[in-house]
Amino acid sequence: MAIITKEALKNALDEAQRIILTVHVHPDGDAIGSMVAFYEALSNEGKEVTMVVDDTVPAKYSFLAQVAHIKQPSEVLDWQADMLLVLDASTFERIGKVGSLCKAPIFNIDHHISNSQFADSLYLCPEFAATGEILTYLCDSWGWPITPSMANALYMAIATDCGFFRFSNTTEQTLRMGALCVANGAQPNIVSEHVEVTTAARIEVMKEALQTIQFFKAGRVAIIALDEALMAKVGDDTDGYVDLIRNVDTVDIAILLKAVDAHTTRVSLRAKVTDVNAIANQFGGGGHVKAAGCTINANIQGAIEHLLAVIA
Ligand SMILES: [Mn+2]
């Protein structure tokens, strides 16, 4: 493993002809926006690029033209490449089957402080709010044109990872990179309309989810729990649930629990003050200081007990 500079990354990209691009499973706005934007940028540089994700891509991202080119692993006919470029994923496991199917040298561009340094070459910027912010910065500093469709994708990537410029990871540079996207043709209202779209059915599920909210530790910790029955109605799109509790005045740590089965619970942690990356680390997970995730081998009630035991 080597930590590389942006110059070394540029040299490696210049030399590579065939590049396979991938992102983490359960792809979010940053993962998808970053991947389609860099797909276009690398294609414009004359590269032969394949995008692959070992998961379904949520339909709300399909307004971005290049999303139609994203393949499932079973659709990739040729895994030979000069480079497997992994965006926004912090561990080898997070790229699913792609990691075993592609044997090319792994390059990783990421912003997770918990990055496990799994790649052969890592370009890591933990102070950046989004992988999309890194890519906007790279395109700008390398003089790579940012087309209107790239700008929309990069804007979506940045905006979705910083709560549309509201979270603590939003820096002066985050706003500058967002502004650069808009200067190059990104349409913030169009991105918001697609990404924040909801349905009447989803609001009905949210009504049920609201009933599960519990407060602990004098209101500093709030938990919203989606049991197996609710998860079946929610599907993969669990965006927005943690937002129902994170803005409560007394709440520091907002936790979304998602039942996978009777013995497994996925946990999303958001904080105003506490280092939730450290909490997630205790269960083998991680992420960012103010936003992290993990999986606990227990049912929802068990997960609540485990979490409350490690939260001061
Ligand atoms: Mn990200």
mmCIF file of C-alpha atoms and ligand atoms in Angstrom:
data_model
loop_
_atom_site.group_PDB
_atom_site.id
_atom_site.type_symbol
_atom_site.label_atom_id
_atom_site.label_comp_id
_atom_site.label_asym_id
_atom_site.label_seq_id
_atom_site.Cartn_x
_atom_site.Cartn_y
_atom_site.Cartn_z
ATOM 1 C CA MET A 1 0.000 0.000 0.000
ATOM 2 C CA ALA A 2 1.195 3.487 -0.827
ATOM 3 C CA ILE A 3 -0.350 6.858 -0.075
ATOM 4 C CA ILE A 4 0.010 8.796 -3.321
ATOM 5 C CA THR A 5 -0.012 12.469 -4.269
ATOM 6 C CA LYS A 6 -2.322 13.966 -6.855
ATOM 7 C CA GLU A 7 0.652 14.162 -9.251
ATOM 8 C CA ALA A 8 1.319 10.431 -8.867
ATOM 9 C CA LEU A 9 -2.388 9.742 -9.352
ATOM 10 C CA LYS A 10 -2.384 11.869 -12.522
ATOM 11 C CA ASN A 11 0.666 9.998 -13.870
ATOM 12 C CA ALA A 12 -0.976 6.633 -13.214
ATOM 13 C CA LEU A 13 -4.196 7.770 -14.938
ATOM 14 C CA ASP A 14 -2.181 9.100 -17.903
ATOM 15 C CA GLU A 15 -0.492 5.721 -18.320
ATOM 16 C CA ALA A 16 -3.599 3.563 -17.915
ATOM 17 C CA GLN A 17 -5.610 2.817 -21.043
ATOM 18 C CA ARG A 18 -8.324 0.511 -19.763
ATOM 19 C CA ILE A 19 -9.847 1.467 -16.395
ATOM 20 C CA ILE A 20 -12.572 -0.255 -14.394
ATOM 21 C CA LEU A 21 -14.404 2.136 -12.061
ATOM 22 C CA THR A 22 -16.326 0.951 -9.024
ATOM 23 C CA VAL A 23 -17.859 2.235 -5.772
ATOM 24 C CA HIS A 24 -19.226 0.757 -2.561
ATOM 25 C CA VAL A 25 -22.301 -1.457 -2.231
ATOM 26 C CA HIS A 26 -25.454 0.386 -1.090
ATOM 27 C CA PRO A 27 -24.255 3.218 -3.352
ATOM 28 C CA ASP A 28 -25.224 6.712 -2.210
ATOM 29 C CA GLY A 29 -25.313 10.021 -4.032
ATOM 30 C CA ASP A 30 -21.599 10.638 -3.549
ATOM 31 C CA ALA A 31 -20.685 7.187 -4.892
ATOM 32 C CA ILE A 32 -22.926 7.358 -7.972
ATOM 33 C CA GLY A 33 -22.310 11.039 -8.753
ATOM 34 C CA SER A 34 -18.545 10.605 -8.399
ATOM 35 C CA MET A 35 -18.470 7.502 -10.555
ATOM 36 C CA VAL A 36 -20.497 8.849 -13.485
ATOM 37 C CA ALA A 37 -18.615 12.164 -13.434
ATOM 38 C CA PHE A 38 -15.210 10.469 -13.473
ATOM 39 C CA TYR A 39 -16.433 8.008 -16.118
ATOM 40 C CA GLU A 40 -17.100 10.979 -18.357
ATOM 41 C CA ALA A 41 -13.843 12.742 -17.420
ATOM 42 C CA LEU A 42 -11.715 9.662 -18.117
ATOM 43 C CA SER A 43 -13.605 8.928 -21.339
ATOM 44 C CA ASN A 44 -12.905 12.516 -22.424
ATOM 45 C CA GLU A 45 -9.215 11.791 -21.760
ATOM 46 C CA GLY A 46 -9.428 8.947 -24.284
ATOM 47 C CA LYS A 47 -9.604 6.097 -21.768
ATOM 48 C CA GLU A 48 -11.630 2.942 -22.198
ATOM 49 C CA VAL A 49 -13.736 2.967 -19.021
ATOM 50 C CA THR A 50 -16.177 0.460 -17.537
ATOM 51 C CA MET A 51 -18.391 1.317 -14.540
ATOM 52 C CA VAL A 52 -19.501 -1.585 -12.364
ATOM 53 C CA VAL A 53 -21.293 -1.798 -8.999
ATOM 54 C CA ASP A 54 -22.087 -5.000 -7.122
ATOM 55 C CA ASP A 55 -25.523 -3.688 -6.168
ATOM 56 C CA THR A 56 -28.608 -2.060 -7.632
ATOM 57 C CA VAL A 57 -28.437 1.667 -8.308
ATOM 58 C CA PRO A 58 -31.341 3.546 -6.677
ATOM 59 C CA ALA A 59 -33.742 4.829 -9.351
ATOM 60 C CA LYS A 60 -33.597 8.403 -8.066
ATOM 61 C CA TYR A 61 -30.093 8.761 -9.548
ATOM 62 C CA SER A 62 -31.099 7.746 -13.067
ATOM 63 C CA PHE A 63 -31.718 11.376 -14.103
ATOM 64 C CA LEU A 64 -27.938 11.525 -14.600
ATOM 65 C CA ALA A 65 -27.397 10.436 -18.208
ATOM 66 C CA GLN A 66 -24.339 8.238 -17.633
ATOM 67 C CA VAL A 67 -26.050 6.143 -14.932
ATOM 68 C CA ALA A 68 -27.482 3.983 -17.745
ATOM 69 C CA HIS A 69 -23.917 2.806 -18.483
ATOM 70 C CA ILE A 70 -23.353 1.360 -14.976
ATOM 71 C CA LYS A 71 -23.039 -2.418 -15.178
ATOM 72 C CA GLN A 72 -23.661 -5.245 -12.731
ATOM 73 C CA PRO A 73 -20.676 -7.631 -12.278
ATOM 74 C CA SER A 74 -22.502 -10.301 -14.347
ATOM 75 C CA GLU A 75 -22.661 -7.869 -17.304
ATOM 76 C CA VAL A 76 -18.910 -7.215 -17.432
ATOM 77 C CA LEU A 77 -17.467 -9.372 -20.223
ATOM 78 C CA ASP A 78 -13.792 -8.470 -19.787
ATOM 79 C CA TRP A 79 -12.226 -7.902 -16.373
ATOM 80 C CA GLN A 80 -8.766 -7.188 -17.833
ATOM 81 C CA ALA A 81 -7.725 -3.637 -17.013
ATOM 82 C CA ASP A 82 -4.706 -1.491 -16.253
ATOM 83 C CA MET A 83 -6.369 -0.138 -13.133
ATOM 84 C CA LEU A 84 -9.279 -0.854 -10.820
ATOM 85 C CA LEU A 85 -10.222 2.615 -9.623
ATOM 86 C CA VAL A 86 -12.299 2.483 -6.438
ATOM 87 C CA LEU A 87 -14.188 5.645 -5.472
ATOM 88 C CA ASP A 88 -15.700 6.496 -2.070
ATOM 89 C CA ALA A 89 -15.149 3.001 -0.605
ATOM 90 C CA SER A 90 -13.061 2.618 2.536
ATOM 91 C CA THR A 91 -12.618 -1.171 2.705
ATOM 92 C CA PHE A 92 -12.067 -4.002 0.219
ATOM 93 C CA GLU A 93 -15.265 -5.713 1.411
ATOM 94 C CA ARG A 94 -17.284 -2.607 0.510
ATOM 95 C CA ILE A 95 -16.772 -3.191 -3.242
ATOM 96 C CA GLY A 96 -18.379 -6.640 -3.072
ATOM 97 C CA LYS A 97 -17.639 -9.186 -5.800
ATOM 98 C CA VAL A 98 -15.761 -6.645 -7.930
ATOM 99 C CA GLY A 99 -12.720 -7.061 -5.692
ATOM 100 C CA SER A 100 -12.289 -10.735 -6.559
ATOM 101 C CA LEU A 101 -13.336 -10.453 -10.228
ATOM 102 C CA CYS A 102 -10.885 -7.710 -11.218
ATOM 103 C CA LYS A 103 -7.197 -8.444 -10.650
ATOM 104 C CA ALA A 104 -5.847 -5.084 -11.849
ATOM 105 C CA PRO A 105 -3.830 -2.876 -9.466
ATOM 106 C CA ILE A 106 -6.248 -1.103 -7.140
ATOM 107 C CA PHE A 107 -6.276 2.696 -6.911
ATOM 108 C CA ASN A 108 -8.582 4.260 -4.315
ATOM 109 C CA ILE A 109 -9.822 7.859 -4.131
ATOM 110 C CA ASP A 110 -11.646 8.362 -0.847
ATOM 111 C CA HIS A 111 -12.493 10.742 1.981
ATOM 112 C CA HIS A 112 -13.318 8.313 4.834
ATOM 113 C CA ILE A 113 -11.045 8.804 7.837
ATOM 114 C CA SER A 114 -11.648 5.116 8.610
ATOM 115 C CA ASN A 115 -10.107 4.029 5.248
ATOM 116 C CA SER A 116 -8.495 0.627 5.797
ATOM 117 C CA GLN A 117 -5.723 1.363 3.243
ATOM 118 C CA PHE A 118 -6.651 -1.751 1.249
ATOM 119 C CA ALA A 119 -5.653 -0.307 -2.126
ATOM 120 C CA ASP A 120 -2.249 -0.607 -3.786
ATOM 121 C CA SER A 121 -2.339 3.174 -4.187
ATOM 122 C CA LEU A 122 -4.492 5.460 -2.050
ATOM 123 C CA TYR A 123 -5.357 9.114 -2.592
ATOM 124 C CA LEU A 124 -7.110 10.006 0.675
ATOM 125 C CA CYS A 125 -8.525 13.408 1.662
ATOM 126 C CA PRO A 126 -10.331 12.980 4.999
ATOM 127 C CA GLU A 127 -10.851 16.729 5.299
ATOM 128 C CA PHE A 128 -13.007 16.744 2.139
ATOM 129 C CA ALA A 129 -16.791 16.446 2.598
ATOM 130 C CA ALA A 130 -17.264 14.112 -0.360
ATOM 131 C CA THR A 131 -15.408 12.071 -2.927
ATOM 132 C CA GLY A 132 -17.185 14.335 -5.426
ATOM 133 C CA GLU A 133 -15.429 17.302 -3.815
ATOM 134 C CA ILE A 134 -12.063 15.565 -4.336
ATOM 135 C CA LEU A 135 -12.850 14.839 -7.996
ATOM 136 C CA THR A 136 -14.012 18.410 -8.644
ATOM 137 C CA TYR A 137 -10.776 19.649 -7.096
ATOM 138 C CA LEU A 138 -8.705 17.208 -9.181
ATOM 139 C CA CYS A 139 -10.428 18.078 -12.465
ATOM 140 C CA ASP A 140 -9.973 21.761 -11.685
ATOM 141 C CA SER A 141 -6.296 21.452 -10.790
ATOM 142 C CA TRP A 142 -5.496 19.197 -13.774
ATOM 143 C CA GLY A 143 -7.356 21.433 -16.226
ATOM 144 C CA TRP A 144 -9.777 18.649 -17.151
ATOM 145 C CA PRO A 145 -13.005 20.171 -18.538
ATOM 146 C CA ILE A 146 -16.077 19.866 -16.304
ATOM 147 C CA THR A 147 -19.003 19.401 -18.693
ATOM 148 C CA PRO A 148 -22.572 20.303 -17.636
ATOM 149 C CA SER A 149 -23.452 16.621 -17.079
ATOM 150 C CA MET A 150 -20.274 16.098 -15.014
ATOM 151 C CA ALA A 151 -21.089 19.270 -13.075
ATOM 152 C CA ASN A 152 -24.585 18.008 -12.180
ATOM 153 C CA ALA A 153 -23.170 14.639 -11.068
ATOM 154 C CA LEU A 154 -20.368 16.214 -9.010
ATOM 155 C CA TYR A 155 -22.768 18.713 -7.461
ATOM 156 C CA MET A 156 -25.065 15.835 -6.464
ATOM 157 C CA ALA A 157 -22.104 13.925 -5.020
ATOM 158 C CA ILE A 158 -20.957 16.878 -2.918
ATOM 159 C CA ALA A 159 -24.408 18.056 -1.831
ATOM 160 C CA THR A 160 -25.697 14.652 -0.711
ATOM 161 C CA ASP A 161 -22.650 13.969 1.489
ATOM 162 C CA CYS A 162 -22.802 17.312 3.317
ATOM 163 C CA GLY A 163 -26.588 17.542 3.788
ATOM 164 C CA PHE A 164 -26.842 20.153 1.030
ATOM 165 C CA PHE A 165 -24.114 22.253 2.676
ATOM 166 C CA ARG A 166 -25.549 22.083 6.202
ATOM 167 C CA PHE A 167 -23.382 19.478 7.978
ATOM 168 C CA SER A 168 -20.174 20.079 9.930
ATOM 169 C CA ASN A 169 -18.060 18.682 7.085
ATOM 170 C CA THR A 170 -19.088 21.660 4.907
ATOM 171 C CA THR A 171 -15.985 23.831 4.501
ATOM 172 C CA GLU A 172 -15.144 26.924 2.509
ATOM 173 C CA GLN A 173 -13.689 24.604 -0.116
ATOM 174 C CA THR A 174 -16.844 22.441 -0.168
ATOM 175 C CA LEU A 175 -18.812 25.555 -1.070
ATOM 176 C CA ARG A 176 -16.158 26.619 -3.611
ATOM 177 C CA MET A 177 -16.298 23.224 -5.315
ATOM 178 C CA GLY A 178 -20.112 23.346 -5.270
ATOM 179 C CA ALA A 179 -19.952 26.821 -6.814
ATOM 180 C CA LEU A 180 -17.501 25.563 -9.452
ATOM 181 C CA CYS A 181 -20.015 22.844 -10.375
ATOM 182 C CA VAL A 182 -22.779 25.453 -10.718
ATOM 183 C CA ALA A 183 -20.449 27.660 -12.794
ATOM 184 C CA ASN A 184 -19.989 24.679 -15.117
ATOM 185 C CA GLY A 185 -23.697 23.979 -15.524
ATOM 186 C CA ALA A 186 -24.914 22.114 -12.425
ATOM 187 C CA GLN A 187 -28.560 22.835 -11.609
ATOM 188 C CA PRO A 188 -29.066 22.667 -7.808
ATOM 189 C CA ASN A 189 -32.873 22.706 -8.044
ATOM 190 C CA ILE A 190 -32.953 19.835 -10.569
ATOM 191 C CA VAL A 191 -30.565 17.767 -8.424
ATOM 192 C CA SER A 192 -32.663 18.405 -5.292
ATOM 193 C CA GLU A 193 -35.923 17.566 -7.032
ATOM 194 C CA HIS A 194 -34.571 14.170 -8.085
ATOM 195 C CA VAL A 195 -32.557 13.242 -5.020
ATOM 196 C CA GLU A 196 -35.119 14.391 -2.451
ATOM 197 C CA VAL A 197 -38.097 12.956 -4.317
ATOM 198 C CA THR A 198 -40.492 10.955 -2.142
ATOM 199 C CA THR A 199 -43.771 9.096 -2.593
ATOM 200 C CA ALA A 200 -47.027 8.862 -0.677
ATOM 201 C CA ALA A 201 -46.155 5.234 0.133
ATOM 202 C CA ARG A 202 -42.847 6.346 1.608
ATOM 203 C CA ILE A 203 -44.552 8.978 3.780
ATOM 204 C CA GLU A 204 -46.881 6.233 5.086
ATOM 205 C CA VAL A 205 -43.833 4.174 6.095
ATOM 206 C CA MET A 206 -42.294 7.254 7.692
ATOM 207 C CA LYS A 207 -45.429 7.649 9.840
ATOM 208 C CA GLU A 208 -44.788 4.146 11.198
ATOM 209 C CA ALA A 209 -41.099 4.842 11.647
ATOM 210 C CA LEU A 210 -41.873 7.957 13.706
ATOM 211 C CA GLN A 211 -43.687 5.714 16.207
ATOM 212 C CA THR A 212 -40.418 3.887 16.944
ATOM 213 C CA ILE A 213 -38.444 6.938 18.077
ATOM 214 C CA GLN A 214 -36.908 6.597 21.534
ATOM 215 C CA PHE A 215 -34.764 9.037 23.529
ATOM 216 C CA PHE A 216 -32.004 8.023 25.942
ATOM 217 C CA LYS A 217 -29.362 9.636 28.182
ATOM 218 C CA ALA A 218 -31.416 12.714 29.024
ATOM 219 C CA GLY A 219 -32.372 13.176 25.388
ATOM 220 C CA ARG A 220 -28.783 13.272 24.066
ATOM 221 C CA VAL A 221 -29.278 10.031 22.158
ATOM 222 C CA ALA A 222 -32.213 9.441 19.815
ATOM 223 C CA ILE A 223 -32.888 6.144 18.101
ATOM 224 C CA ILE A 224 -35.239 5.352 15.233
ATOM 225 C CA ALA A 225 -35.619 1.665 14.464
ATOM 226 C CA LEU A 226 -36.821 -0.055 11.296
ATOM 227 C CA ASP A 227 -37.704 -3.657 12.128
ATOM 228 C CA GLU A 228 -37.841 -6.392 9.499
ATOM 229 C CA ALA A 229 -41.465 -5.640 8.609
ATOM 230 C CA LEU A 230 -40.742 -1.933 8.141
ATOM 231 C CA MET A 231 -37.521 -2.666 6.228
ATOM 232 C CA ALA A 232 -39.554 -4.780 3.798
ATOM 233 C CA LYS A 233 -41.707 -1.717 3.074
ATOM 234 C CA VAL A 234 -38.781 0.736 3.035
ATOM 235 C CA GLY A 235 -36.524 -1.219 0.673
ATOM 236 C CA ASP A 236 -32.995 0.020 0.113
ATOM 237 C CA ASP A 237 -33.774 3.702 0.298
ATOM 238 C CA THR A 238 -33.352 4.593 3.959
ATOM 239 C CA ASP A 239 -32.331 8.200 3.292
ATOM 240 C CA GLY A 240 -34.097 10.769 5.429
ATOM 241 C CA TYR A 241 -35.007 8.621 8.419
ATOM 242 C CA VAL A 242 -32.154 9.753 10.630
ATOM 243 C CA ASP A 243 -33.026 13.347 9.697
ATOM 244 C CA LEU A 244 -36.307 12.905 11.586
ATOM 245 C CA ILE A 245 -34.347 12.937 14.876
ATOM 246 C CA ARG A 246 -30.978 14.598 14.250
ATOM 247 C CA ASN A 247 -32.300 18.151 14.581
ATOM 248 C CA VAL A 248 -34.013 17.618 17.952
ATOM 249 C CA ASP A 249 -32.605 20.309 20.250
ATOM 250 C CA THR A 250 -31.264 17.971 22.964
ATOM 251 C CA VAL A 251 -29.905 15.327 20.585
ATOM 252 C CA ASP A 252 -26.181 14.888 20.039
ATOM 253 C CA ILE A 253 -26.181 11.342 18.622
ATOM 254 C CA ALA A 254 -28.936 10.286 16.197
ATOM 255 C CA ILE A 255 -29.061 6.592 15.404
ATOM 256 C CA LEU A 256 -30.923 4.729 12.671
ATOM 257 C CA LEU A 257 -31.261 0.968 13.222
ATOM 258 C CA LYS A 258 -32.130 -1.292 10.302
ATOM 259 C CA ALA A 259 -33.013 -4.925 10.966
ATOM 260 C CA VAL A 260 -31.358 -7.298 8.505
ATOM 261 C CA ASP A 261 -32.598 -10.465 10.240
ATOM 262 C CA ALA A 262 -33.346 -11.610 13.784
ATOM 263 C CA HIS A 263 -29.625 -11.564 14.676
ATOM 264 C CA THR A 264 -28.236 -8.706 12.583
ATOM 265 C CA THR A 265 -28.823 -4.959 12.772
ATOM 266 C CA ARG A 266 -27.244 -2.288 10.576
ATOM 267 C CA VAL A 267 -26.491 0.957 12.377
ATOM 268 C CA SER A 268 -26.128 4.509 11.030
ATOM 269 C CA LEU A 269 -24.767 7.088 13.472
ATOM 270 C CA ARG A 270 -24.874 10.875 13.125
ATOM 271 C CA ALA A 271 -23.523 13.316 15.701
ATOM 272 C CA LYS A 272 -23.284 17.009 16.407
ATOM 273 C CA VAL A 273 -20.379 16.668 18.900
ATOM 274 C CA THR A 274 -19.441 13.061 19.702
ATOM 275 C CA ASP A 275 -16.930 11.104 17.577
ATOM 276 C CA VAL A 276 -19.241 8.411 16.183
ATOM 277 C CA ASN A 277 -16.457 6.938 14.037
ATOM 278 C CA ALA A 278 -14.929 5.795 17.356
ATOM 279 C CA ILE A 279 -18.249 4.238 18.417
ATOM 280 C CA ALA A 280 -18.655 2.431 15.066
ATOM 281 C CA ASN A 281 -15.038 1.201 15.320
ATOM 282 C CA GLN A 282 -15.989 -0.733 18.459
ATOM 283 C CA PHE A 283 -18.373 -2.824 16.349
ATOM 284 C CA GLY A 284 -15.995 -3.232 13.398
ATOM 285 C CA GLY A 285 -17.431 -0.327 11.405
ATOM 286 C CA GLY A 286 -16.389 3.259 10.785
ATOM 287 C CA GLY A 287 -16.839 6.210 8.474
ATOM 288 C CA HIS A 288 -16.411 9.835 9.478
ATOM 289 C CA VAL A 289 -16.127 11.588 12.844
ATOM 290 C CA LYS A 290 -19.700 12.930 12.633
ATOM 291 C CA ALA A 291 -21.264 10.215 10.431
ATOM 292 C CA ALA A 292 -20.443 6.534 10.656
ATOM 293 C CA GLY A 293 -21.941 3.078 10.413
ATOM 294 C CA CYS A 294 -21.530 -0.483 11.618
ATOM 295 C CA THR A 295 -23.295 -3.809 11.848
ATOM 296 C CA ILE A 296 -24.140 -5.374 15.219
ATOM 297 C CA ASN A 297 -24.811 -9.089 15.592
ATOM 298 C CA ALA A 298 -27.993 -8.709 17.614
ATOM 299 C CA ASN A 299 -31.651 -7.878 17.123
ATOM 300 C CA ILE A 300 -32.797 -4.267 17.418
ATOM 301 C CA GLN A 301 -33.271 -4.392 21.201
ATOM 302 C CA GLY A 302 -29.846 -6.007 21.612
ATOM 303 C CA ALA A 303 -28.240 -3.429 19.330
ATOM 304 C CA ILE A 304 -29.759 -0.610 21.413
ATOM 305 C CA GLU A 305 -28.301 -2.134 24.587
ATOM 306 C CA HIS A 306 -24.846 -2.618 23.005
ATOM 307 C CA LEU A 307 -24.803 0.941 21.693
ATOM 308 C CA LEU A 308 -25.957 2.563 24.929
ATOM 309 C CA ALA A 309 -23.271 0.590 26.784
ATOM 310 C CA VAL A 310 -20.474 2.192 24.757
ATOM 311 C CA ILE A 311 -21.908 5.727 24.526
ATOM 312 C CA ALA A 312 -20.677 7.846 27.421
HETATM 313 MN MN MN B 1 -18.744 9.864 0.382
#
